[in-house]
Amino acid sequence: MNSKKGRALTIRARDALSGYLFILPWLIGLFAFSLYPAVYSLRMSVSNVSAQPGGAVLTFAGLVNYNEALNVDIRFKSELLADMRFIGMSLAIVMVFSLVIAILLNGKFRFRAGFRVVFFLPVVIMSGPIILELMGRIDNFYFGDDNLLETLFEIMPTQLGQAVDFILDNLVTVMWFSGVQILIFLAGLQKISRSVYEAAEIDGAGAWESFWKITLPHMKSLILINAIYTAIEIANFSGTSSSLVYEDLAKLPALQINRMNPYIMRNMTDTVHPYSLSAAASWLYFLALAAIMLAVLLVYRVFDRGD
Amino acid sequence: MDAMDTQIKSIAAGVAAGGAGDGGHRGRRALAGRLGKARKFLLGSHGKKGALPLALVYVVLASLGFVFILPVLRMLVSAFMTPADLVDPKVIWVPTQLYWQNVATAVRVLRYGEGLFVSFMLSAAPALLQTACTALAGYAFGRYEFPLKKLWLAMAVLFYMIPMQVTTVPRYILFLGYGIVNTPWSVYLPAMFGQGLKSSIFILIFYQFFRNYPKSLDEAAEIDGCGRFRVFLRIALPMSGPAMVISVIFSVVWYWNETTQMALFMGNSGARSLFGVSVSTLQTLPLRIATFANRFTAEMGANTKLPDAVSLAGALLAIAPVLILYLVLQRQFIESVERSGITGE
């Protein structure tokens, strides 16, 4: 922008112009690659789609596809519920696990650098097929099928036993989702000044009180960020790689990782409802995910007010 | 037997005599001192961790770290085991010899050189494109006031929250219309326009970073007659080191590991040329792992059974580049997150 034009415009107008020029590429992308497809997907979910040589033709069909997914298709509901259960459970595990590890890694001790390298491994090895390859072959290395723990949980009340059993079965897999979260928590912990802890110690606070009164309040917003990140990460995670290898899904039940993704991919080419059933399923999935995030937000609010 | 008995007795007597000889008072004080020291050593004191909590930290970290390191070590070790070692219950961690055949087979099945090239082109290039676009947008959001700014920021967050698969189908149809399915453009175009993998996160990181950096620098350069784009290029960008490092490194890693979108948009591409190099397919290394069994059959014939060791060698080869990148840059990984301002001030 040359100086003559600059003088003619007020600073505010110049800022607005520069702002829009800078975000222009992203804005174009937003409309072209995200907003338009989202709207189109919404339209498809309430239409009958027929593939014609010139492209897809949409005719309005109301909530037929939603009805199909919820009431006719036998697999959708069970797979959605399984996914929601998985996301909810792993959310809790990942948050606790990553916070504990971050706090431990934040201390001063020998080999800290080495431990950090190990705990951030999941940040780089987070590829569906690789995880399947590793876990599929190595999982029983951790917990045999008929070990003492398993028998213990069989005696527990069913509901509780199932929950614990689920956690144990998936613990290892779920822990692999916590690399970035540990990194973020650790970065947050570094920002808390040591002097705050020292002052608390002089006033007679132990490690336990320090954790609840200093560490946790400082980590509050990061916990929220991490929780949302985790939910989305798991929701987007795909152990398989789309319709290409849907057959490999036979491996999935043991791992319980994200079933919705392959479901949506496979139904894209459904002969009766091409694309439209997938679209409806994906929006229902989004609603369920939004409900989980809303729950996270509510829990956060309650704790926030509690302080 | 007798001799030993008397020896023990005499030692016991000696200890008792020594204790009495020292005098009760001094002995008790010394004992208390020693106990205090032990207590200090075990439980720690002011500002210094004791041995017990420290040991606990080591035990917890080591046992949990085990979970992450074990599959990787297992993979590493199995990849170099002979078929005989694999079934030998005595050989668990140390192969009897360094056996390269598994790796050699995996290299052949994966077409490793080609896969490496494809993976690199489909992760490094979009990472740079994505960083450029999100840095621009993040700078504008952090630096300028403009109408509807809050709305666009909210859009960035919202579209991060919508699962990828919601827009995947129409994106696919759209790309089919553009004729870019099974070409690298299906990855490059969204990256270039800031709609790549987790682009919103990087926009927010740059936004956070540029919001907190001193504006007076920019203003001084502007007064000196520097255009706004040049200010961004010459002053703001060089200062945003940590945010750039995060954006590039994480983009590379995430693109490298991405398989859903890659499979959909490029999984079925046949032989074509990529930047002047002809390749048999645009499948990235992790995608080649997903289809490893089929590839193995195609390469070795239907009668050869795929050994686990070869699969694991393949997986190792597929993650080796990012693993090495990570081991080399691990300091930057951690420090850049700490310095980028993600966690607020």
XYZ file of C-alpha atoms in Angstrom:
652
model
C 0.000 0.000 0.000
C 1.567 3.342 -0.958
C 1.635 6.371 1.280
C -0.837 8.439 -0.733
C -3.594 5.919 -0.274
C -2.608 5.510 3.338
C -3.229 9.164 4.027
C -6.614 9.061 2.376
C -7.814 6.280 4.658
C -8.308 6.455 8.378
C -6.158 4.169 10.514
C -9.203 2.079 11.273
C -10.041 1.535 7.645
C -6.417 0.746 6.888
C -6.369 -1.826 9.700
C -9.563 -3.374 8.411
C -8.194 -3.545 4.893
C -4.874 -5.041 5.985
C -6.650 -7.480 8.260
C -8.829 -8.769 5.457
C -5.935 -8.909 2.989
C -3.953 -11.025 5.433
C -6.777 -13.448 6.187
C -7.951 -13.561 2.572
C -6.301 -16.879 1.643
C -7.662 -18.503 4.765
C -11.101 -16.948 4.220
C -11.257 -18.275 0.662
C -10.269 -21.677 1.991
C -12.891 -21.484 4.735
C -15.647 -20.979 2.200
C -14.292 -23.338 -0.434
C -13.089 -26.253 1.660
C -15.012 -26.084 4.917
C -18.129 -23.933 4.868
C -19.392 -24.978 1.470
C -18.801 -28.684 2.092
C -20.463 -28.408 5.515
C -23.570 -26.792 4.057
C -23.572 -29.260 1.197
C -23.246 -32.122 3.652
C -26.218 -30.791 5.618
C -28.225 -30.620 2.397
C -27.227 -34.116 1.387
C -28.309 -35.474 4.735
C -31.889 -34.401 4.041
C -31.926 -35.421 0.389
C -31.960 -38.375 -1.891
C -28.708 -38.330 -3.777
C -28.395 -39.936 -7.155
C -25.097 -39.973 -8.938
C -25.465 -38.683 -12.479
C -22.751 -38.289 -15.098
C -22.798 -34.517 -14.597
C -22.480 -34.836 -10.821
C -24.718 -35.649 -7.897
C -28.407 -34.710 -8.108
C -30.156 -33.893 -4.831
C -33.876 -34.154 -4.215
C -35.299 -33.133 -0.854
C -36.360 -36.119 1.213
C -36.846 -34.804 4.731
C -35.416 -36.809 7.595
C -35.432 -40.113 5.763
C -31.701 -40.620 6.122
C -31.720 -39.783 9.819
C -34.536 -42.246 10.294
C -32.597 -44.824 8.325
C -29.520 -44.368 10.496
C -31.341 -44.275 13.832
C -34.157 -46.763 13.353
C -33.476 -49.000 10.381
C -29.736 -49.589 10.265
C -28.826 -52.072 12.950
C -25.209 -51.066 13.259
C -25.332 -47.285 13.496
C -26.723 -46.925 16.996
C -24.553 -49.573 18.568
C -21.414 -48.213 16.934
C -22.268 -44.646 17.889
C -22.856 -45.691 21.502
C -19.630 -47.670 21.546
C -17.759 -44.638 20.257
C -19.337 -42.273 22.767
C -18.499 -44.653 25.577
C -14.966 -44.923 24.324
C -14.541 -41.156 24.030
C -16.046 -40.485 27.452
C -13.953 -43.097 29.224
C -10.738 -42.228 27.465
C -11.295 -38.550 28.113
C -11.148 -39.211 31.835
C -8.156 -41.542 31.559
C -6.157 -39.254 29.288
C -6.745 -36.158 31.409
C -5.699 -37.769 34.679
C -2.826 -39.653 33.123
C -1.362 -36.711 31.235
C -1.654 -34.341 34.197
C 0.064 -36.802 36.521
C 2.856 -37.475 34.032
C 3.315 -33.760 33.352
C 3.612 -33.018 37.073
C 6.127 -35.813 37.530
C 8.134 -34.724 34.487
C 8.157 -31.167 35.760
C 10.242 -32.087 38.806
C 14.000 -31.994 38.929
C 15.658 -35.389 38.810
C 18.192 -37.370 36.831
C 17.340 -38.740 33.377
C 14.453 -36.292 33.089
C 15.323 -35.590 29.458
C 15.298 -39.314 28.728
C 11.881 -39.772 30.318
C 10.518 -36.845 28.348
C 11.656 -38.416 25.097
C 9.785 -41.589 26.014
C 6.552 -39.873 27.017
C 6.371 -37.735 23.910
C 6.765 -40.737 21.630
C 2.991 -40.893 21.045
C 3.191 -37.403 19.580
C 5.122 -38.762 16.624
C 3.827 -42.332 16.388
C 0.161 -41.445 16.089
C -0.689 -43.117 12.848
C -3.693 -45.420 12.666
C -2.183 -48.351 10.774
C 1.007 -48.202 12.845
C -0.899 -48.196 16.120
C -2.976 -51.122 14.905
C 0.155 -52.925 13.846
C 1.843 -52.361 17.203
C -1.142 -52.869 19.476
C -2.660 -55.673 17.458
C 0.472 -57.746 17.784
C 1.764 -56.610 21.123
C -1.310 -55.893 23.223
C -1.446 -59.273 24.920
C 2.118 -58.647 25.944
C 0.781 -56.348 28.655
C -2.211 -58.183 30.005
C -2.914 -61.815 29.392
C -6.540 -62.781 28.979
C -6.963 -64.825 32.108
C -4.902 -63.025 34.650
C -5.717 -62.467 38.275
C -7.057 -58.949 37.701
C -9.629 -60.126 35.200
C -11.021 -62.690 37.602
C -11.186 -60.056 40.297
C -13.370 -57.846 38.131
C -15.664 -60.694 37.320
C -16.665 -60.868 40.980
C -17.321 -57.112 41.137
C -20.812 -55.708 40.564
C -21.464 -55.917 36.819
C -21.598 -52.218 35.987
C -18.502 -51.333 37.944
C -16.704 -54.437 36.799
C -17.456 -53.649 33.170
C -16.150 -50.114 33.509
C -12.916 -51.250 35.127
C -12.577 -54.050 32.637
C -13.060 -51.609 29.795
C -10.423 -49.292 31.191
C -7.923 -52.105 31.600
C -8.616 -53.464 28.138
C -8.080 -50.100 26.539
C -5.674 -48.473 28.934
C -2.616 -48.981 26.817
C -4.280 -47.837 23.627
C -5.820 -44.825 25.332
C -2.536 -43.787 26.874
C -1.162 -43.423 23.370
C -3.535 -40.508 22.891
C -1.924 -38.380 25.575
C 1.335 -37.183 24.014
C 0.305 -33.667 23.033
C -1.668 -33.227 26.249
C 1.374 -34.001 28.398
C 3.329 -31.497 26.334
C 0.718 -28.770 26.875
C 0.341 -29.463 30.601
C 4.102 -29.439 31.013
C 4.365 -26.100 29.242
C 1.684 -24.747 31.570
C 3.393 -26.084 34.687
C 6.638 -24.360 33.717
C 4.810 -21.053 33.876
C 3.894 -21.401 37.560
C 6.541 -19.574 39.537
C 8.509 -21.676 42.024
C 8.149 -18.937 44.599
C 4.406 -19.575 44.840
C 5.111 -23.128 46.007
C 7.837 -21.941 48.360
C 5.518 -19.407 49.948
C 2.893 -22.104 50.401
C 5.452 -24.432 51.949
C 6.501 -21.795 54.469
C 2.844 -21.371 55.370
C 2.775 -25.087 56.084
C 1.153 -26.469 52.968
C 2.159 -29.989 51.980
C 2.472 -31.368 48.475
C -1.162 -32.465 48.594
C -2.512 -29.012 49.468
C -0.168 -27.382 46.961
C -1.561 -29.558 44.213
C -5.196 -28.691 44.926
C -4.687 -25.037 45.789
C -1.941 -24.008 43.377
C -1.354 -26.467 40.550
C -4.929 -27.339 39.692
C -6.315 -23.773 39.606
C -3.416 -22.770 37.345
C -4.103 -25.683 35.032
C -7.838 -25.083 34.795
C -8.033 -23.504 31.365
C -5.469 -25.949 29.995
C -7.545 -28.832 31.275
C -10.469 -27.503 29.262
C -8.336 -27.059 26.144
C -6.856 -30.524 26.528
C -10.238 -32.126 27.126
C -11.648 -30.653 23.934
C -8.503 -31.564 22.029
C -8.662 -35.137 23.305
C -12.337 -35.601 22.426
C -11.790 -34.331 18.892
C -8.587 -36.265 18.440
C -10.232 -39.546 19.343
C -13.352 -38.694 17.348
C -11.233 -38.080 14.278
C -8.897 -40.965 14.824
C -9.205 -43.762 12.411
C -7.497 -47.037 13.000
C -8.139 -48.058 9.467
C -7.692 -46.036 6.371
C -11.180 -45.530 4.979
C -13.132 -47.789 2.689
C -9.943 -49.113 1.149
C -9.300 -51.528 3.959
C -12.644 -51.717 5.677
C -12.149 -55.459 5.852
C -9.356 -54.960 8.357
C -12.041 -53.765 10.718
C -12.277 -57.326 11.941
C -9.305 -56.323 14.079
C -11.156 -53.393 15.575
C -13.542 -54.908 18.126
C -10.579 -55.890 20.258
C -9.237 -52.371 20.199
C -12.494 -50.461 20.414
C -11.041 -47.508 18.564
C -13.378 -45.229 16.668
C -15.880 -47.276 14.687
C -17.888 -44.356 13.342
C -15.222 -43.232 10.936
C -15.071 -46.444 8.930
C -18.869 -46.706 9.133
C -19.266 -43.327 7.473
C -16.634 -44.081 4.878
C -18.144 -47.393 3.959
C -21.674 -46.030 3.614
C -20.509 -43.355 1.218
C -20.913 -45.863 -1.555
C -24.092 -47.401 -0.136
C -26.165 -48.493 -3.114
C -29.539 -47.346 -1.782
C -28.445 -44.110 -0.091
C -25.182 -43.045 -1.711
C -23.533 -40.234 0.278
C -26.752 -39.180 2.013
C -26.793 -41.847 4.724
C -23.143 -41.097 5.431
C -23.906 -37.398 5.658
C -26.761 -37.966 8.107
C -24.601 -40.321 10.147
C -21.766 -37.820 10.289
C -24.044 -35.032 11.507
C -25.519 -37.293 14.181
C -21.974 -38.129 15.158
C -21.169 -34.437 15.373
C -24.227 -33.845 17.596
C -23.149 -36.629 19.934
C -19.648 -35.201 20.061
C -21.033 -31.719 20.718
C -23.020 -33.183 23.616
C -19.821 -34.593 25.096
C -18.068 -31.251 24.744
C -21.025 -29.500 26.300
C -20.792 -31.898 29.225
C -17.083 -31.112 29.549
C -17.896 -27.414 29.534
C -20.578 -27.857 32.189
C -18.239 -29.805 34.452
C -15.642 -27.092 33.926
C -18.164 -24.394 34.856
C -19.161 -26.194 38.049
C -15.551 -26.488 39.164
C -14.816 -22.954 38.080
C -17.581 -21.605 40.275
C -16.536 -23.866 43.111
C -13.286 -21.943 43.552
C 29.572 -74.612 64.097
C 30.779 -73.967 67.602
C 33.419 -71.570 66.446
C 30.862 -69.516 64.557
C 28.576 -69.403 67.586
C 31.253 -68.014 69.831
C 32.206 -65.474 67.219
C 28.655 -64.146 67.004
C 28.438 -64.022 70.781
C 31.632 -62.049 71.070
C 30.461 -59.557 68.456
C 27.179 -59.099 70.292
C 29.049 -58.565 73.556
C 31.312 -56.058 71.892
C 28.404 -54.064 70.558
C 26.690 -54.059 73.937
C 29.909 -52.988 75.664
C 30.503 -50.226 73.133
C 27.000 -48.895 73.567
C 27.341 -48.868 77.355
C 30.794 -47.373 77.177
C 29.647 -44.403 75.108
C 27.285 -43.388 77.841
C 23.487 -43.416 77.512
C 23.073 -39.727 76.859
C 25.462 -39.286 74.010
C 24.297 -42.490 72.399
C 20.709 -41.403 72.370
C 21.563 -38.040 70.876
C 23.666 -39.631 68.159
C 20.854 -42.003 67.407
C 18.364 -39.166 67.118
C 20.722 -37.304 64.831
C 21.194 -40.312 62.657
C 17.441 -40.901 62.546
C 16.869 -37.289 61.594
C 19.400 -37.581 58.827
C 17.768 -40.746 57.607
C 14.408 -39.036 57.724
C 15.763 -36.098 55.795
C 17.307 -38.441 53.269
C 14.196 -40.520 52.827
C 11.367 -38.005 53.014
C 13.230 -34.896 52.014
C 13.369 -31.515 53.637
C 12.971 -27.929 52.638
C 13.305 -27.603 48.892
C 15.094 -30.884 48.503
C 13.346 -34.044 47.479
C 13.887 -37.058 49.662
C 14.898 -40.448 48.421
C 11.473 -42.006 48.962
C 9.384 -39.580 46.875
C 12.141 -39.567 44.297
C 12.131 -43.339 44.126
C 8.361 -43.220 43.769
C 8.682 -40.785 40.881
C 11.173 -43.074 39.167
C 9.023 -46.144 39.695
C 5.857 -44.493 38.389
C 7.581 -42.895 35.399
C 9.527 -46.014 34.530
C 6.523 -48.315 34.722
C 4.276 -45.986 32.728
C 7.017 -45.108 30.275
C 7.400 -48.825 29.778
C 3.965 -48.792 28.133
C 5.173 -46.419 25.442
C 8.637 -47.733 24.945
C 7.746 -51.426 24.995
C 5.917 -51.724 21.652
C 8.588 -49.623 20.001
C 11.422 -51.711 21.447
C 9.545 -54.880 20.636
C 9.135 -53.728 17.071
C 12.781 -52.751 16.844
C 14.007 -56.063 18.205
C 11.573 -58.296 16.306
C 12.472 -56.621 13.042
C 15.990 -57.967 13.361
C 15.183 -61.490 14.500
C 15.596 -64.617 12.432
C 12.490 -66.802 12.053
C 14.120 -69.234 14.477
C 14.660 -66.493 17.081
C 11.029 -65.414 16.841
C 9.659 -68.769 17.935
C 12.461 -69.504 20.389
C 11.099 -68.818 23.902
C 14.648 -68.240 25.176
C 15.182 -65.315 22.830
C 13.133 -62.414 24.084
C 15.108 -59.204 23.789
C 18.450 -59.991 22.207
C 18.463 -61.626 18.764
C 21.149 -64.259 18.309
C 22.361 -62.400 15.238
C 21.590 -59.177 13.440
C 19.234 -60.417 10.738
C 18.585 -57.946 7.940
C 16.324 -60.107 5.803
C 13.040 -58.832 7.357
C 14.005 -55.250 6.717
C 15.124 -56.079 3.201
C 11.809 -57.783 2.449
C 9.847 -54.891 3.959
C 11.840 -52.411 1.883
C 10.881 -54.348 -1.210
C 7.197 -54.717 -0.263
C 6.845 -51.043 0.666
C 8.933 -49.830 -2.271
C 10.603 -47.885 0.452
C 12.555 -45.331 -1.573
C 9.486 -44.339 -3.518
C 7.268 -44.380 -0.419
C 9.738 -42.179 1.414
C 9.695 -39.666 -1.419
C 5.882 -39.647 -1.617
C 5.504 -39.344 2.147
C 8.018 -36.524 2.275
C 6.345 -34.606 -0.539
C 2.924 -35.082 1.036
C 3.989 -33.976 4.509
C 6.795 -31.411 4.251
C 5.221 -29.446 1.406
C 1.716 -29.126 2.922
C 3.328 -28.331 6.282
C 5.084 -25.315 4.790
C 1.997 -24.197 2.851
C -0.191 -24.546 5.911
C 2.267 -22.666 8.103
C 2.454 -19.797 5.618
C -1.305 -19.388 5.405
C -2.022 -19.769 9.105
C 0.822 -17.415 10.046
C -0.703 -14.736 7.811
C -4.177 -15.239 9.247
C -2.928 -15.505 12.823
C -0.946 -12.294 12.377
C -4.018 -10.429 11.119
C -6.128 -11.732 14.000
C -3.515 -10.843 16.569
C -2.414 -7.532 15.151
C -5.330 -5.747 13.480
C -8.849 -4.817 14.426
C -11.343 -5.446 11.668
C -15.082 -5.988 11.384
C -16.389 -9.519 12.029
C -13.021 -10.578 13.439
C -14.668 -12.408 16.338
C -16.971 -14.238 13.941
C -14.109 -15.519 11.800
C -12.164 -16.605 14.853
C -15.224 -18.444 16.121
C -15.513 -20.089 12.686
C -11.932 -21.289 12.945
C -12.674 -22.891 16.304
C -16.022 -24.308 15.164
C -14.587 -25.968 12.104
C -11.901 -27.497 14.199
C -14.624 -29.045 16.358
C -16.621 -30.500 13.471
C -15.229 -33.969 12.874
C -13.374 -34.353 9.646
C -15.790 -36.922 8.294
C -18.709 -34.466 8.277
C -17.176 -32.527 5.416
C -15.237 -35.391 3.918
C -18.005 -36.631 1.652
C -18.856 -33.292 0.011
C -15.165 -32.493 -0.142
C -14.689 -35.679 -2.048
C -17.482 -34.807 -4.471
C -16.097 -31.292 -4.796
C -12.587 -32.553 -5.515
C -13.955 -35.057 -7.960
C -15.508 -32.110 -9.791
C -12.221 -30.183 -9.746
C -10.470 -33.275 -11.046
C -7.905 -33.252 -8.263
C -8.747 -36.605 -6.661
C -5.714 -38.883 -6.854
C -3.427 -35.926 -7.416
C -1.283 -34.248 -4.751
C -3.381 -31.097 -5.178
C -6.088 -32.652 -3.022
C -3.635 -32.201 -0.138
C -1.837 -29.054 -1.255
C -4.885 -26.908 -2.008
C -6.570 -27.158 1.425
C -3.169 -26.673 3.097
C -2.446 -23.609 0.980
C -5.759 -22.066 1.990
C -5.450 -22.861 5.677
C -7.933 -25.741 5.718
C -5.431 -28.528 6.106
C -4.956 -30.856 9.047
C -5.792 -29.058 12.285
C -5.070 -25.708 10.641
C -7.252 -23.949 13.189
C -4.887 -24.924 15.972
C -2.019 -23.198 14.207
C -4.117 -20.100 13.543
C -4.872 -19.908 17.252
C -1.203 -20.423 18.121
C -0.086 -17.628 15.783
C -2.951 -15.450 16.996
C -1.925 -15.946 20.594
C 1.710 -15.330 19.734
C 1.237 -12.148 17.706
C -1.232 -10.741 20.186
C 1.433 -10.725 22.864
C 4.368 -9.432 20.898
C 5.342 -5.738 20.995
C 3.459 -3.763 18.395
C 5.839 -0.822 18.679
C 8.344 -2.729 16.542
C 5.888 -2.946 13.676
C 4.871 0.648 14.081
C 8.451 1.877 14.044
C 9.095 0.050 10.778
C 5.897 1.432 9.308
C 6.881 4.970 10.191
C 10.157 4.325 8.425
C 8.120 3.680 5.293
C 7.937 -0.083 5.326
C 4.767 -1.571 3.804
C 2.611 -3.719 6.009
C 3.314 -6.938 4.180
C 7.023 -6.223 4.371
C 6.703 -5.541 8.086
C 5.120 -8.959 8.449
C 7.766 -10.642 6.320
C 10.838 -8.853 7.660
C 9.983 -8.200 11.284
C 7.033 -10.192 12.596
C 7.846 -13.502 10.931
C 11.489 -13.721 12.031
C 10.361 -13.034 15.583
C 7.779 -15.799 15.607
C 10.369 -18.573 15.795
C 8.744 -20.805 18.422
C 5.309 -20.596 16.809
C 6.809 -21.400 13.408
C 8.768 -24.334 14.774
C 5.614 -25.764 16.354
C 3.566 -25.240 13.252
C 6.074 -26.811 10.880
C 7.090 -29.743 13.066
C 3.584 -30.685 14.133
C 2.211 -30.242 10.616
C 4.873 -32.542 9.218
C 4.184 -35.177 11.863
C 0.410 -34.951 11.525
C 0.482 -35.058 7.747
C 2.920 -37.939 7.853
C 0.596 -39.922 10.114
C -2.680 -38.983 8.447
C -4.281 -41.895 6.668
C -8.053 -41.373 6.426
C -7.946 -38.383 4.103
C -4.866 -39.577 2.272
C -6.474 -42.930 1.524
C -9.670 -41.333 0.313
C -8.082 -38.689 -1.872
C -4.981 -40.496 -3.037
C -5.199 -44.136 -2.030
C -6.320 -45.299 -5.462
C -3.972 -43.272 -7.569
C -2.157 -45.332 -10.136
C 1.279 -44.690 -11.561
C 1.900 -41.002 -12.161
C 4.601 -38.452 -11.861
C 5.156 -36.402 -8.754
C 7.416 -33.381 -9.223
C 8.933 -34.997 -12.278
C 9.580 -38.305 -10.541
C 7.425 -41.182 -11.675
C 5.915 -43.199 -8.848
C 3.758 -46.319 -8.896
C 1.180 -44.841 -6.496
C 0.679 -41.803 -4.279
C 0.155 -43.926 -1.172
C 2.214 -42.639 1.740
C 4.227 -45.029 3.922
C 1.554 -45.464 6.641
C -0.973 -46.198 3.891
C 1.377 -48.795 2.518
C 1.424 -50.310 5.997
C -2.386 -50.423 6.006
C -2.291 -52.433 2.802
C 0.881 -54.307 3.692
C -0.598 -57.807 3.618
C -1.950 -57.325 0.100
C 1.299 -55.802 -1.065
C 3.233 -58.698 0.388
C 1.082 -61.220 -1.461
C 1.453 -59.286 -4.691
C 5.207 -59.180 -4.280
C 5.949 -62.646 -2.903
C 3.127 -64.750 -4.312
C 0.051 -66.086 -2.550
C 1.840 -69.100 -1.111
C 4.221 -67.203 1.132
C 2.880 -66.470 4.574
C 3.541 -62.960 5.850
C 5.776 -63.253 8.930
C 5.068 -60.907 11.851
C 8.678 -59.821 11.843
C 8.389 -58.483 8.302
C 5.204 -56.557 9.202
C 6.937 -55.045 12.194
C 10.009 -54.214 10.136
C 7.665 -52.415 7.739
C 6.036 -50.447 10.541
C 9.475 -49.536 11.847
C 10.540 -48.313 8.419
C 7.353 -46.255 8.079
C 7.867 -44.345 11.320
C 11.668 -44.232 11.251
C 11.874 -40.827 9.506
C 9.559 -39.039 11.965
C 11.166 -40.889 14.841
C 14.608 -39.668 13.793
C 13.261 -36.163 13.197
C 11.827 -36.256 16.686
C 14.970 -37.561 18.366
C 17.048 -34.876 16.656
C 14.605 -32.041 17.341
C 13.157 -33.186 20.665
C 14.535 -30.162 22.543
C 12.843 -27.808 20.081
C 9.628 -29.806 20.364
C 9.389 -29.189 24.058
C 10.901 -25.737 24.273
C 8.884 -24.289 21.414
C 5.661 -25.378 23.090
C 6.816 -23.706 26.276
C 7.789 -20.470 24.532
C 4.988 -20.153 22.005
C 2.488 -18.742 24.446
C -0.050 -21.526 23.831
C -0.490 -21.805 27.543
C -1.120 -18.093 28.018
C 0.878 -15.649 30.076
